[in-house]
PDB file of C-alpha atoms and ligand atoms in Angstrom:
ATOM      1  CA  MET A  11       0.000   0.000   0.000  1.00 93.00           C
ATOM      2  CA  LYS A  12       1.148   3.490  -0.752  1.00 96.00           C
ATOM      3  CA  ASN A  13      -1.592   5.760   0.592  1.00 98.00           C
ATOM      4  CA  ILE A  14      -3.730   4.704   3.530  1.00 98.00           C
ATOM      5  CA  LEU A  15      -6.926   6.256   4.873  1.00 98.00           C
ATOM      6  CA  VAL A  16      -7.706   5.614   8.535  1.00 98.00           C
ATOM      7  CA  VAL A  17     -11.434   6.092   9.111  1.00 97.00           C
ATOM      8  CA  GLY A  18     -12.073   6.869  12.778  1.00 96.00           C
ATOM      9  CA  SER A  19      -8.668   8.462  13.382  1.00 96.00           C
ATOM     10  CA  ALA A  20      -9.710  10.431  16.435  1.00 94.00           C
ATOM     11  CA  GLY A  21     -10.760   7.344  18.394  1.00 95.00           C
ATOM     12  CA  GLN A  22      -8.904   5.362  21.036  1.00 96.00           C
ATOM     13  CA  ILE A  23      -7.131   3.007  18.614  1.00 98.00           C
ATOM     14  CA  GLY A  24      -7.318   5.157  15.461  1.00 97.00           C
ATOM     15  CA  SER A  25      -5.442   8.078  17.015  1.00 96.00           C
ATOM     16  CA  GLU A  26      -2.408   5.970  17.944  1.00 98.00           C
ATOM     17  CA  LEU A  27      -2.534   3.678  14.913  1.00 98.00           C
ATOM     18  CA  THR A  28      -2.506   6.651  12.528  1.00 98.00           C
ATOM     19  CA  LEU A  29       0.691   7.992  14.149  1.00 98.00           C
ATOM     20  CA  ALA A  30       2.341   4.547  14.147  1.00 98.00           C
ATOM     21  CA  LEU A  31       1.508   4.073  10.447  1.00 98.00           C
ATOM     22  CA  ARG A  32       2.871   7.542   9.625  1.00 98.00           C
ATOM     23  CA  ASP A  33       6.192   6.448  11.123  1.00 98.00           C
ATOM     24  CA  ILE A  34       6.226   3.493   8.737  1.00 97.00           C
ATOM     25  CA  TYR A  35       4.657   4.840   5.522  1.00 97.00           C
ATOM     26  CA  GLY A  36       5.513   8.553   5.896  1.00 98.00           C
ATOM     27  CA  GLY A  37       3.261  11.299   7.250  1.00 98.00           C
ATOM     28  CA  GLY A  38       1.880  12.369   3.876  1.00 97.00           C
ATOM     29  CA  HIS A  39       0.841   8.821   3.016  1.00 98.00           C
ATOM     30  CA  VAL A  40      -1.506   8.216   5.948  1.00 98.00           C
ATOM     31  CA  VAL A  41      -4.670  10.323   5.948  1.00 98.00           C
ATOM     32  CA  ALA A  42      -6.435  10.776   9.275  1.00 97.00           C
ATOM     33  CA  GLY A  43     -10.179  10.539   8.665  1.00 97.00           C
ATOM     34  CA  VAL A  44     -12.113  12.179  11.475  1.00 95.00           C
ATOM     35  CA  ARG A  45     -15.834  12.731  11.824  1.00 89.00           C
ATOM     36  CA  LYS A  46     -16.834  15.297  14.395  1.00 73.00           C
ATOM     37  CA  THR A  47     -14.251  14.953  17.128  1.00 70.00           C
ATOM     38  CA  ARG A  48     -11.458  17.493  16.891  1.00 77.00           C
ATOM     39  CA  PRO A  49      -8.257  15.697  15.929  1.00 85.00           C
ATOM     40  CA  SER A  50      -5.349  16.017  18.364  1.00 89.00           C
ATOM     41  CA  GLU A  51      -2.502  18.425  17.603  1.00 91.00           C
ATOM     42  CA  LYS A  52      -0.225  15.453  16.940  1.00 93.00           C
ATOM     43  CA  LEU A  53      -2.576  14.161  14.237  1.00 94.00           C
ATOM     44  CA  VAL A  54      -2.857  17.567  12.567  1.00 94.00           C
ATOM     45  CA  GLU A  55       0.881  18.238  12.697  1.00 96.00           C
ATOM     46  CA  THR A  56       2.119  14.901  11.363  1.00 97.00           C
ATOM     47  CA  GLY A  57       0.035  14.479   8.194  1.00 98.00           C
ATOM     48  CA  PRO A  58      -3.200  15.202   6.353  1.00 97.00           C
ATOM     49  CA  CYS A  59      -6.504  15.247   8.253  1.00 96.00           C
ATOM     50  CA  GLU A  60      -9.866  15.159   6.488  1.00 96.00           C
ATOM     51  CA  VAL A  61     -13.463  15.037   7.630  1.00 94.00           C
ATOM     52  CA  VAL A  62     -14.629  11.537   6.707  1.00 95.00           C
ATOM     53  CA  ASP A  63     -17.931   9.950   7.625  1.00 94.00           C
ATOM     54  CA  ALA A  64     -18.180   6.420   6.221  1.00 95.00           C
ATOM     55  CA  LEU A  65     -21.936   6.979   5.837  1.00 96.00           C
ATOM     56  CA  ASP A  66     -21.307   9.904   3.454  1.00 95.00           C
ATOM     57  CA  THR A  67     -20.186   8.076   0.323  1.00 96.00           C
ATOM     58  CA  ASP A  68     -19.536  11.216  -1.762  1.00 95.00           C
ATOM     59  CA  ALA A  69     -17.202  12.675   0.858  1.00 93.00           C
ATOM     60  CA  LEU A  70     -15.463   9.312   1.206  1.00 96.00           C
ATOM     61  CA  VAL A  71     -14.937   9.072  -2.567  1.00 97.00           C
ATOM     62  CA  SER A  72     -13.518  12.578  -2.800  1.00 97.00           C
ATOM     63  CA  VAL A  73     -10.924  11.934  -0.056  1.00 97.00           C
ATOM     64  CA  VAL A  74      -9.986   8.592  -1.647  1.00 98.00           C
ATOM     65  CA  ASP A  75      -9.471  10.311  -5.021  1.00 97.00           C
ATOM     66  CA  LYS A  76      -7.675  13.338  -3.612  1.00 98.00           C
ATOM     67  CA  TYR A  77      -5.005  11.236  -1.902  1.00 98.00           C
ATOM     68  CA  LYS A  78      -4.987   8.252  -4.320  1.00 98.00           C
ATOM     69  CA  ILE A  79      -5.876   5.971  -1.422  1.00 98.00           C
ATOM     70  CA  ASP A  80      -5.152   2.283  -2.025  1.00 98.00           C
ATOM     71  CA  GLY A  81      -5.791   0.944   1.481  1.00 98.00           C
ATOM     72  CA  ILE A  82      -8.455   1.709   4.101  1.00 98.00           C
ATOM     73  CA  ILE A  83      -8.504   0.927   7.811  1.00 98.00           C
ATOM     74  CA  ASN A  84     -11.972   1.201   9.284  1.00 98.00           C
ATOM     75  CA  MET A  85     -11.694   2.108  12.959  1.00 97.00           C
ATOM     76  CA  ALA A  86     -15.106   3.803  13.133  1.00 96.00           C
ATOM     77  CA  ALA A  87     -17.628   1.899  15.246  1.00 97.00           C
ATOM     78  CA  ILE A  88     -20.320   2.296  17.867  1.00 97.00           C
ATOM     79  CA  LEU A  89     -19.186   0.090  20.758  1.00 98.00           C
ATOM     80  CA  SER A  90     -21.147  -2.262  22.986  1.00 98.00           C
ATOM     81  CA  GLY A  91     -22.390   0.118  25.710  1.00 98.00           C
ATOM     82  CA  THR A  92     -23.493   2.923  23.392  1.00 98.00           C
ATOM     83  CA  GLY A  93     -24.887   0.357  20.971  1.00 98.00           C
ATOM     84  CA  GLU A  94     -27.342  -0.959  23.559  1.00 98.00           C
ATOM     85  CA  LYS A  95     -28.602   2.588  24.084  1.00 98.00           C
ATOM     86  CA  ASN A  96     -29.030   3.179  20.352  1.00 98.00           C
ATOM     87  CA  PRO A  97     -29.150  -0.082  18.363  1.00 98.00           C
ATOM     88  CA  MET A  98     -30.197   1.575  15.082  1.00 98.00           C
ATOM     89  CA  LEU A  99     -27.229   3.936  15.209  1.00 98.00           C
ATOM     90  CA  ALA A 100     -24.904   0.984  15.884  1.00 98.00           C
ATOM     91  CA  TRP A 101     -26.338  -0.902  12.910  1.00 98.00           C
ATOM     92  CA  ASP A 102     -26.073   2.138  10.645  1.00 98.00           C
ATOM     93  CA  VAL A 103     -22.480   3.096  11.497  1.00 97.00           C
ATOM     94  CA  ASN A 104     -21.107  -0.434  11.895  1.00 98.00           C
ATOM     95  CA  MET A 105     -22.818  -2.045   8.871  1.00 98.00           C
ATOM     96  CA  ASN A 106     -23.587   0.690   6.338  1.00 98.00           C
ATOM     97  CA  GLY A 107     -20.265   2.415   7.022  1.00 98.00           C
ATOM     98  CA  LEU A 108     -18.476  -0.881   6.477  1.00 98.00           C
ATOM     99  CA  ILE A 109     -20.225  -1.849   3.256  1.00 98.00           C
ATOM    100  CA  ASN A 110     -19.618   1.629   1.815  1.00 98.00           C
ATOM    101  CA  ILE A 111     -15.900   1.160   2.461  1.00 98.00           C
ATOM    102  CA  LEU A 112     -15.831  -2.383   1.072  1.00 98.00           C
ATOM    103  CA  GLU A 113     -17.702  -1.352  -2.083  1.00 98.00           C
ATOM    104  CA  LEU A 114     -15.397   1.582  -2.689  1.00 98.00           C
ATOM    105  CA  ALA A 115     -12.347  -0.622  -2.131  1.00 98.00           C
ATOM    106  CA  ARG A 116     -13.737  -3.183  -4.581  1.00 98.00           C
ATOM    107  CA  GLU A 117     -14.533  -0.564  -7.235  1.00 98.00           C
ATOM    108  CA  ARG A 118     -11.106   1.064  -6.945  1.00 97.00           C
ATOM    109  CA  ARG A 119      -9.306  -2.280  -6.717  1.00 97.00           C
ATOM    110  CA  MET A 120      -7.602  -1.246  -3.496  1.00 98.00           C
ATOM    111  CA  LYS A 121      -4.699  -3.257  -2.169  1.00 98.00           C
ATOM    112  CA  GLN A 122      -6.092  -3.884   1.331  1.00 98.00           C
ATOM    113  CA  VAL A 123      -8.911  -3.136   3.759  1.00 98.00           C
ATOM    114  CA  LEU A 124      -8.509  -3.706   7.493  1.00 98.00           C
ATOM    115  CA  VAL A 125     -11.737  -4.180   9.441  1.00 97.00           C
ATOM    116  CA  PRO A 126     -11.307  -4.875  13.130  1.00 98.00           C
ATOM    117  CA  SER A 127     -13.602  -7.269  14.928  1.00 98.00           C
ATOM    118  CA  SER A 128     -13.980  -7.881  18.648  1.00 98.00           C
ATOM    119  CA  ILE A 129     -14.448 -10.402  21.442  1.00 98.00           C
ATOM    120  CA  ALA A 130     -18.032  -9.097  21.280  1.00 98.00           C
ATOM    121  CA  VAL A 131     -18.690 -11.640  18.485  1.00 98.00           C
ATOM    122  CA  PHE A 132     -18.920 -14.248  21.246  1.00 98.00           C
ATOM    123  CA  GLY A 133     -21.980 -14.775  23.418  1.00 98.00           C
ATOM    124  CA  PRO A 134     -23.236 -16.595  26.490  1.00 98.00           C
ATOM    125  CA  THR A 135     -23.253 -19.996  24.737  1.00 98.00           C
ATOM    126  CA  THR A 136     -19.625 -19.699  23.543  1.00 98.00           C
ATOM    127  CA  PRO A 137     -17.030 -21.691  25.557  1.00 98.00           C
ATOM    128  CA  VAL A 138     -15.609 -19.102  28.005  1.00 98.00           C
ATOM    129  CA  ASP A 139     -12.079 -20.335  28.654  1.00 98.00           C
ATOM    130  CA  ASN A 140      -9.485 -20.300  25.901  1.00 98.00           C
ATOM    131  CA  THR A 141     -12.300 -19.621  23.450  1.00 98.00           C
ATOM    132  CA  PRO A 142     -11.447 -21.396  20.181  1.00 98.00           C
ATOM    133  CA  GLN A 143     -10.923 -19.658  16.862  1.00 98.00           C
ATOM    134  CA  GLU A 144     -13.827 -21.583  15.354  1.00 98.00           C
ATOM    135  CA  THR A 145     -16.722 -21.598  17.799  1.00 98.00           C
ATOM    136  CA  ILE A 146     -20.301 -20.529  18.490  1.00 98.00           C
ATOM    137  CA  LEU A 147     -20.943 -16.908  17.441  1.00 98.00           C
ATOM    138  CA  LYS A 148     -24.273 -15.956  19.002  1.00 98.00           C
ATOM    139  CA  PRO A 149     -23.712 -12.543  20.605  1.00 98.00           C
ATOM    140  CA  THR A 150     -26.474 -10.849  22.574  1.00 98.00           C
ATOM    141  CA  THR A 151     -25.453  -7.218  21.916  1.00 98.00           C
ATOM    142  CA  ILE A 152     -26.140  -5.248  18.737  1.00 98.00           C
ATOM    143  CA  TYR A 153     -22.424  -4.414  18.632  1.00 98.00           C
ATOM    144  CA  GLY A 154     -21.627  -8.142  18.608  1.00 98.00           C
ATOM    145  CA  VAL A 155     -24.258  -8.799  15.938  1.00 98.00           C
ATOM    146  CA  THR A 156     -22.682  -6.152  13.684  1.00 98.00           C
ATOM    147  CA  LYS A 157     -19.188  -7.509  14.338  1.00 98.00           C
ATOM    148  CA  VAL A 158     -20.191 -11.082  13.374  1.00 98.00           C
ATOM    149  CA  ALA A 159     -21.890  -9.726  10.247  1.00 98.00           C
ATOM    150  CA  GLY A 160     -18.814  -7.576   9.523  1.00 98.00           C
ATOM    151  CA  GLU A 161     -16.502 -10.604   9.729  1.00 98.00           C
ATOM    152  CA  LEU A 162     -18.742 -12.547   7.355  1.00 98.00           C
ATOM    153  CA  LEU A 163     -19.070  -9.589   4.986  1.00 98.00           C
ATOM    154  CA  GLY A 164     -15.304  -9.087   4.864  1.00 98.00           C
ATOM    155  CA  ASP A 165     -14.752 -12.792   4.201  1.00 98.00           C
ATOM    156  CA  TYR A 166     -17.384 -12.609   1.463  1.00 98.00           C
ATOM    157  CA  TYR A 167     -15.500  -9.807  -0.317  1.00 98.00           C
ATOM    158  CA  VAL A 168     -12.330 -11.903  -0.154  1.00 98.00           C
ATOM    159  CA  LYS A 169     -14.021 -14.930  -1.713  1.00 98.00           C
ATOM    160  CA  LYS A 170     -16.352 -13.219  -4.156  1.00 98.00           C
ATOM    161  CA  TYR A 171     -14.143 -10.385  -5.409  1.00 98.00           C
ATOM    162  CA  GLY A 172     -10.613 -11.336  -4.389  1.00 98.00           C
ATOM    163  CA  LEU A 173     -10.345  -8.151  -2.285  1.00 98.00           C
ATOM    164  CA  ASP A 174      -7.701  -8.391   0.461  1.00 98.00           C
ATOM    165  CA  VAL A 175      -9.756  -7.809   3.630  1.00 98.00           C
ATOM    166  CA  ARG A 176      -8.257  -8.570   7.043  1.00 98.00           C
ATOM    167  CA  GLY A 177      -9.392  -8.301  10.610  1.00 98.00           C
ATOM    168  CA  LEU A 178      -8.693  -9.330  14.183  1.00 98.00           C
ATOM    169  CA  ARG A 179     -10.900  -9.756  17.213  1.00 98.00           C
ATOM    170  CA  TYR A 180      -9.608  -7.126  19.603  1.00 98.00           C
ATOM    171  CA  PRO A 181      -9.948  -7.815  23.314  1.00 98.00           C
ATOM    172  CA  GLY A 182     -10.544  -4.821  25.610  1.00 98.00           C
ATOM    173  CA  ILE A 183      -7.879  -2.277  24.660  1.00 98.00           C
ATOM    174  CA  ILE A 184      -6.177  -0.303  27.445  1.00 98.00           C
ATOM    175  CA  SER A 185      -4.323   2.935  26.682  1.00 98.00           C
ATOM    176  CA  HIS A 186      -3.509   6.426  27.972  1.00 98.00           C
ATOM    177  CA  GLU A 187      -3.448   8.657  24.876  1.00 95.00           C
ATOM    178  CA  THR A 188      -7.107   8.842  23.860  1.00 94.00           C
ATOM    179  CA  LEU A 189      -9.975   7.703  26.070  1.00 95.00           C
ATOM    180  CA  PRO A 190     -12.176   4.875  24.807  1.00 94.00           C
ATOM    181  CA  GLY A 191     -15.819   5.730  24.284  1.00 90.00           C
ATOM    182  CA  GLY A 192     -18.916   3.686  24.960  1.00 96.00           C
ATOM    183  CA  GLY A 193     -17.396   0.236  25.452  1.00 98.00           C
ATOM    184  CA  THR A 194     -17.959  -2.326  28.188  1.00 98.00           C
ATOM    185  CA  THR A 195     -14.223  -2.711  28.755  1.00 98.00           C
ATOM    186  CA  ASP A 196     -13.790   1.047  29.375  1.00 98.00           C
ATOM    187  CA  TYR A 197     -13.632   0.419  33.152  1.00 98.00           C
ATOM    188  CA  ALA A 198     -10.168  -1.080  32.668  1.00 98.00           C
ATOM    189  CA  VAL A 199      -8.930   2.317  31.454  1.00 98.00           C
ATOM    190  CA  ALA A 200     -10.964   4.548  33.793  1.00 98.00           C
ATOM    191  CA  ILE A 201      -9.653   2.682  36.860  1.00 98.00           C
ATOM    192  CA  TYR A 202      -6.113   3.966  36.196  1.00 98.00           C
ATOM    193  CA  TYR A 203      -7.213   7.584  35.710  1.00 98.00           C
ATOM    194  CA  ASP A 204      -9.227   7.569  38.943  1.00 98.00           C
ATOM    195  CA  ALA A 205      -6.411   5.793  40.810  1.00 98.00           C
ATOM    196  CA  ILE A 206      -4.113   8.697  39.933  1.00 98.00           C
ATOM    197  CA  ARG A 207      -6.670  11.492  40.379  1.00 97.00           C
ATOM    198  CA  GLN A 208      -8.418  10.399  43.578  1.00 97.00           C
ATOM    199  CA  LYS A 209      -7.064   7.024  44.711  1.00 98.00           C
ATOM    200  CA  ARG A 210     -10.527   5.540  44.439  1.00 98.00           C
ATOM    201  CA  PHE A 211     -12.742   4.135  41.709  1.00 98.00           C
ATOM    202  CA  THR A 212     -16.371   3.106  41.364  1.00 98.00           C
ATOM    203  CA  CYS A 213     -16.537   0.201  38.948  1.00 98.00           C
ATOM    204  CA  PHE A 214     -19.577  -0.559  36.750  1.00 98.00           C
ATOM    205  CA  VAL A 215     -18.816  -4.294  36.701  1.00 98.00           C
ATOM    206  CA  ASP A 216     -18.246  -6.569  39.687  1.00 98.00           C
ATOM    207  CA  ASP A 217     -14.926  -7.720  41.127  1.00 98.00           C
ATOM    208  CA  TYR A 218     -15.132 -11.242  39.636  1.00 98.00           C
ATOM    209  CA  THR A 219     -15.435  -9.966  36.046  1.00 98.00           C
ATOM    210  CA  ARG A 220     -12.685 -11.487  33.932  1.00 98.00           C
ATOM    211  CA  LEU A 221     -12.137 -10.424  30.323  1.00 98.00           C
ATOM    212  CA  PRO A 222      -9.400 -10.721  27.708  1.00 98.00           C
ATOM    213  CA  MET A 223      -7.452  -7.435  27.555  1.00 98.00           C
ATOM    214  CA  MET A 224      -4.525  -5.946  25.644  1.00 98.00           C
ATOM    215  CA  TYR A 225      -2.249  -2.947  26.136  1.00 98.00           C
ATOM    216  CA  MET A 226      -2.063  -0.448  23.276  1.00 98.00           C
ATOM    217  CA  PRO A 227       1.540  -1.197  22.192  1.00 98.00           C
ATOM    218  CA  ASP A 228       0.481  -4.820  21.641  1.00 98.00           C
ATOM    219  CA  CYS A 229      -2.681  -3.695  19.849  1.00 98.00           C
ATOM    220  CA  LEU A 230      -0.601  -1.582  17.445  1.00 98.00           C
ATOM    221  CA  LYS A 231       1.839  -4.426  16.924  1.00 98.00           C
ATOM    222  CA  ALA A 232      -0.939  -6.954  16.220  1.00 98.00           C
ATOM    223  CA  THR A 233      -2.659  -4.624  13.763  1.00 98.00           C
ATOM    224  CA  ILE A 234       0.488  -3.643  11.884  1.00 98.00           C
ATOM    225  CA  ASP A 235       1.805  -7.227  11.778  1.00 98.00           C
ATOM    226  CA  LEU A 236      -1.485  -8.557  10.413  1.00 98.00           C
ATOM    227  CA  MET A 237      -1.493  -5.797   7.766  1.00 98.00           C
ATOM    228  CA  GLY A 238       1.994  -6.809   6.672  1.00 97.00           C
ATOM    229  CA  ALA A 239       1.476 -10.586   6.711  1.00 98.00           C
ATOM    230  CA  ASP A 240       1.774 -12.573   3.495  1.00 97.00           C
ATOM    231  CA  PHE A 241      -1.777 -13.014   2.165  1.00 97.00           C
ATOM    232  CA  ASP A 242      -1.051 -16.586   1.067  1.00 97.00           C
ATOM    233  CA  LYS A 243      -0.110 -17.573   4.618  1.00 96.00           C
ATOM    234  CA  LEU A 244      -3.441 -16.459   6.087  1.00 98.00           C
ATOM    235  CA  SER A 245      -5.741 -19.340   6.992  1.00 98.00           C
ATOM    236  CA  HIS A 246      -8.344 -16.786   8.153  1.00 98.00           C
ATOM    237  CA  HIS A 247      -9.200 -13.312   6.943  1.00 98.00           C
ATOM    238  CA  CYS A 248     -11.459 -11.145   9.092  1.00 98.00           C
ATOM    239  CA  ASP A 249     -11.713 -13.045  12.363  1.00 98.00           C
ATOM    240  CA  TYR A 250      -8.333 -13.705  13.989  1.00 98.00           C
ATOM    241  CA  ASN A 251      -8.498 -14.247  17.758  1.00 98.00           C
ATOM    242  CA  VAL A 252      -5.691 -12.274  19.440  1.00 98.00           C
ATOM    243  CA  GLY A 253      -5.013 -12.678  23.147  1.00 97.00           C
ATOM    244  CA  ALA A 254      -2.558 -10.931  25.424  1.00 98.00           C
ATOM    245  CA  MET A 255      -3.718 -11.170  29.038  1.00 98.00           C
ATOM    246  CA  ASP A 256      -6.849 -11.749  31.054  1.00 98.00           C
ATOM    247  CA  PHE A 257      -7.651 -10.675  34.579  1.00 98.00           C
ATOM    248  CA  THR A 258     -10.490  -9.853  36.948  1.00 98.00           C
ATOM    249  CA  VAL A 259     -11.148  -6.380  38.329  1.00 98.00           C
ATOM    250  CA  ALA A 260      -9.919  -7.714  41.673  1.00 98.00           C
ATOM    251  CA  ASP A 261      -6.609  -8.610  39.984  1.00 98.00           C
ATOM    252  CA  MET A 262      -6.356  -5.019  38.701  1.00 98.00           C
ATOM    253  CA  VAL A 263      -6.821  -3.696  42.224  1.00 98.00           C
ATOM    254  CA  VAL A 264      -3.944  -5.877  43.488  1.00 98.00           C
ATOM    255  CA  SER A 265      -1.730  -4.660  40.661  1.00 98.00           C
ATOM    256  CA  ILE A 266      -2.574  -0.977  41.266  1.00 98.00           C
ATOM    257  CA  LYS A 267      -2.054  -1.314  45.045  1.00 98.00           C
ATOM    258  CA  LYS A 268       1.573  -2.267  44.403  1.00 98.00           C
ATOM    259  CA  HIS A 269       2.004   1.396  43.379  1.00 98.00           C
ATOM    260  CA  ILE A 270      -0.816   3.108  45.321  1.00 98.00           C
ATOM    261  CA  PRO A 271      -1.294   1.075  48.548  1.00 98.00           C
ATOM    262  CA  ASP A 272      -4.293   3.100  49.757  1.00 98.00           C
ATOM    263  CA  PHE A 273      -6.240   2.735  46.503  1.00 98.00           C
ATOM    264  CA  GLU A 274      -9.899   1.857  47.158  1.00 98.00           C
ATOM    265  CA  ILE A 275     -12.628   0.464  44.927  1.00 98.00           C
ATOM    266  CA  THR A 276     -16.403   0.147  45.179  1.00 98.00           C
ATOM    267  CA  TYR A 277     -18.649  -1.818  42.862  1.00 98.00           C
ATOM    268  CA  GLU A 278     -21.883  -0.580  41.304  1.00 98.00           C
ATOM    269  CA  PRO A 279     -22.627  -3.003  38.457  1.00 98.00           C
ATOM    270  CA  ASP A 280     -24.966  -1.664  35.761  1.00 98.00           C
ATOM    271  CA  TYR A 281     -26.339  -2.975  32.428  1.00 97.00           C
ATOM    272  CA  ARG A 282     -22.790  -3.575  31.207  1.00 98.00           C
ATOM    273  CA  GLN A 283     -22.326  -6.428  33.719  1.00 98.00           C
ATOM    274  CA  GLU A 284     -24.559  -8.636  31.597  1.00 98.00           C
ATOM    275  CA  ILE A 285     -22.543  -7.741  28.497  1.00 98.00           C
ATOM    276  CA  ALA A 286     -19.252  -8.542  30.235  1.00 98.00           C
ATOM    277  CA  ASP A 287     -20.703 -11.827  31.541  1.00 98.00           C
ATOM    278  CA  SER A 288     -21.565 -12.855  27.976  1.00 98.00           C
ATOM    279  CA  TRP A 289     -17.966 -12.513  26.748  1.00 98.00           C
ATOM    280  CA  PRO A 290     -15.064 -14.980  27.159  1.00 98.00           C
ATOM    281  CA  ASN A 291     -12.494 -15.091  29.949  1.00 98.00           C
ATOM    282  CA  SER A 292      -9.650 -15.768  27.520  1.00 98.00           C
ATOM    283  CA  VAL A 293      -9.129 -16.634  23.856  1.00 98.00           C
ATOM    284  CA  ASP A 294      -7.098 -19.202  21.928  1.00 98.00           C
ATOM    285  CA  ASP A 295      -5.027 -17.215  19.445  1.00 98.00           C
ATOM    286  CA  SER A 296      -2.889 -20.050  18.069  1.00 98.00           C
ATOM    287  CA  ALA A 297      -4.013 -19.327  14.468  1.00 98.00           C
ATOM    288  CA  ALA A 298      -2.652 -15.748  14.727  1.00 98.00           C
ATOM    289  CA  ARG A 299       0.559 -17.052  16.316  1.00 98.00           C
ATOM    290  CA  GLN A 300       1.045 -19.631  13.553  1.00 98.00           C
ATOM    291  CA  ASP A 301      -0.038 -17.579  10.533  1.00 98.00           C
ATOM    292  CA  TRP A 302       1.631 -14.231  11.233  1.00 97.00           C
ATOM    293  CA  GLY A 303       3.773 -14.726  14.302  1.00 97.00           C
ATOM    294  CA  TRP A 304       1.579 -12.956  16.866  1.00 98.00           C
ATOM    295  CA  LYS A 305       3.103 -12.693  20.354  1.00 98.00           C
ATOM    296  CA  PRO A 306       2.170 -10.101  22.983  1.00 98.00           C
ATOM    297  CA  ASP A 307       4.737  -8.250  25.119  1.00 98.00           C
ATOM    298  CA  TYR A 308       2.757  -6.900  28.081  1.00 98.00           C
ATOM    299  CA  ASP A 309       1.210  -8.582  31.107  1.00 98.00           C
ATOM    300  CA  LEU A 310      -0.972  -6.930  33.759  1.00 98.00           C
ATOM    301  CA  ASP A 311       1.823  -5.687  36.047  1.00 98.00           C
ATOM    302  CA  ALA A 312       3.954  -4.324  33.202  1.00 98.00           C
ATOM    303  CA  MET A 313       0.922  -2.507  31.808  1.00 98.00           C
ATOM    304  CA  THR A 314      -0.108  -1.137  35.228  1.00 98.00           C
ATOM    305  CA  ALA A 315       3.350   0.318  35.818  1.00 98.00           C
ATOM    306  CA  ASP A 316       3.345   1.970  32.399  1.00 98.00           C
ATOM    307  CA  MET A 317      -0.238   3.287  32.622  1.00 98.00           C
ATOM    308  CA  LEU A 318       0.236   4.795  36.090  1.00 98.00           C
ATOM    309  CA  LYS A 319       3.488   6.456  35.045  1.00 98.00           C
ATOM    310  CA  ALA A 320       2.004   7.977  31.874  1.00 98.00           C
ATOM    311  CA  ILE A 321      -1.227   9.133  33.514  1.00 98.00           C
ATOM    312  CA  GLY A 322       0.717  10.398  36.551  1.00 97.00           C
ATOM    313  CA  GLU A 323       2.814  12.597  34.257  1.00 97.00           C
ATOM    314  CA  LYS A 324      -0.291  13.971  32.556  1.00 96.00           C
ATOM    315  CA  HIS A 325      -1.807  14.686  35.961  1.00 96.00           C
ATOM    316  CA  GLU A 326       1.276  16.589  37.109  1.00 95.00           C
ATOM    317  CA  LYS A 327       1.016  18.768  34.021  1.00 93.00           C
ATOM    318  CA  SER A 328      -2.723  19.235  34.754  1.00 88.00           C
ATOM    319  CA  LEU A 329      -3.590  17.620  31.431  1.00 84.00           C
ATOM    320  CA  ILE A 330      -6.261  15.386  32.968  1.00 83.00           C
TER     321      ILE A 330
HETATM  322  N1  LIG B 426     -13.955  -2.687  23.881  1.00 59.22           N
HETATM  323  C1  LIG B 426     -15.157  -3.131  23.212  1.00 59.22           C
HETATM  324  C2  LIG B 426     -16.352  -2.866  24.019  1.00 59.22           C
HETATM  325  O1  LIG B 426     -16.235  -2.936  25.227  1.00 59.22           O
HETATM  326  C3  LIG B 426     -15.072  -4.587  22.900  1.00 59.22           C
HETATM  327  O2  LIG B 426     -14.504  -4.742  21.647  1.00 59.22           O
HETATM  328  O3  LIG B 426     -17.404  -2.633  23.503  1.00 59.22           O
END
């Protein structure tokens, strides 16, 4: 690929992925597509930024033509929590946005489309421990429904049109640059901010809740490595399980207390508890390991140390 468009560049993953790709492909070759959210200074300073809404096909086409885009990464999505509050919006953004991108990529014979999926494709009847690559996909959230459909749609474009579409099932992603928005796993980010700001946190899921999680540097590595993998070596296309670590909220508290001994937590589970309970504890990612050499670097304690340091520095500068 020569010129990449990242749709959803202002989001939690998009903001960091765009910068990482600019380091590899060159600033001018990676266009940050943002919708309404103001892009960060870093995004504006390091390369082109354009207003892109995947639901506005004309605007999408004009950006693709202007920059001779030959690869699209679609990071725009309505996540699980927000999706339950507005299922029609989730369907519209997650499905119609995706098919607009796939159709444009097919018409322009683009080199690659990356469409992330999620652990939200799994549901309460899926095996919870070491969830296999091939398993029951019966999610109970609209977000999960759109992610299963998105995986199937991407695979369809591979088979029917020979378009190179790839995707991986992200676990909960934890980071300190851009806040996540509207996900069930957002508590695993918020806990670090509140630990630094006030040494206490009220958690919207209970202490026993265990989910697969990943630190942002591993998320960037997984995404970039999958993008660069040899197409012929891929035994899957849009649905790679990728694991890194899994832990309960209680485990997070232990890890944080190693740095902030008087940290306190209270639990007030809400509607997101049921969502979290429907997702796996851990995933089997041996296909990703075999096909494109996936291997995570961070565990819970390494991530906690890094998160608290980064957020602590922001706090000292009154940036949070
Ligand atoms: N982080 C997402 C969510 O919680 C899962 O992919 O909705």
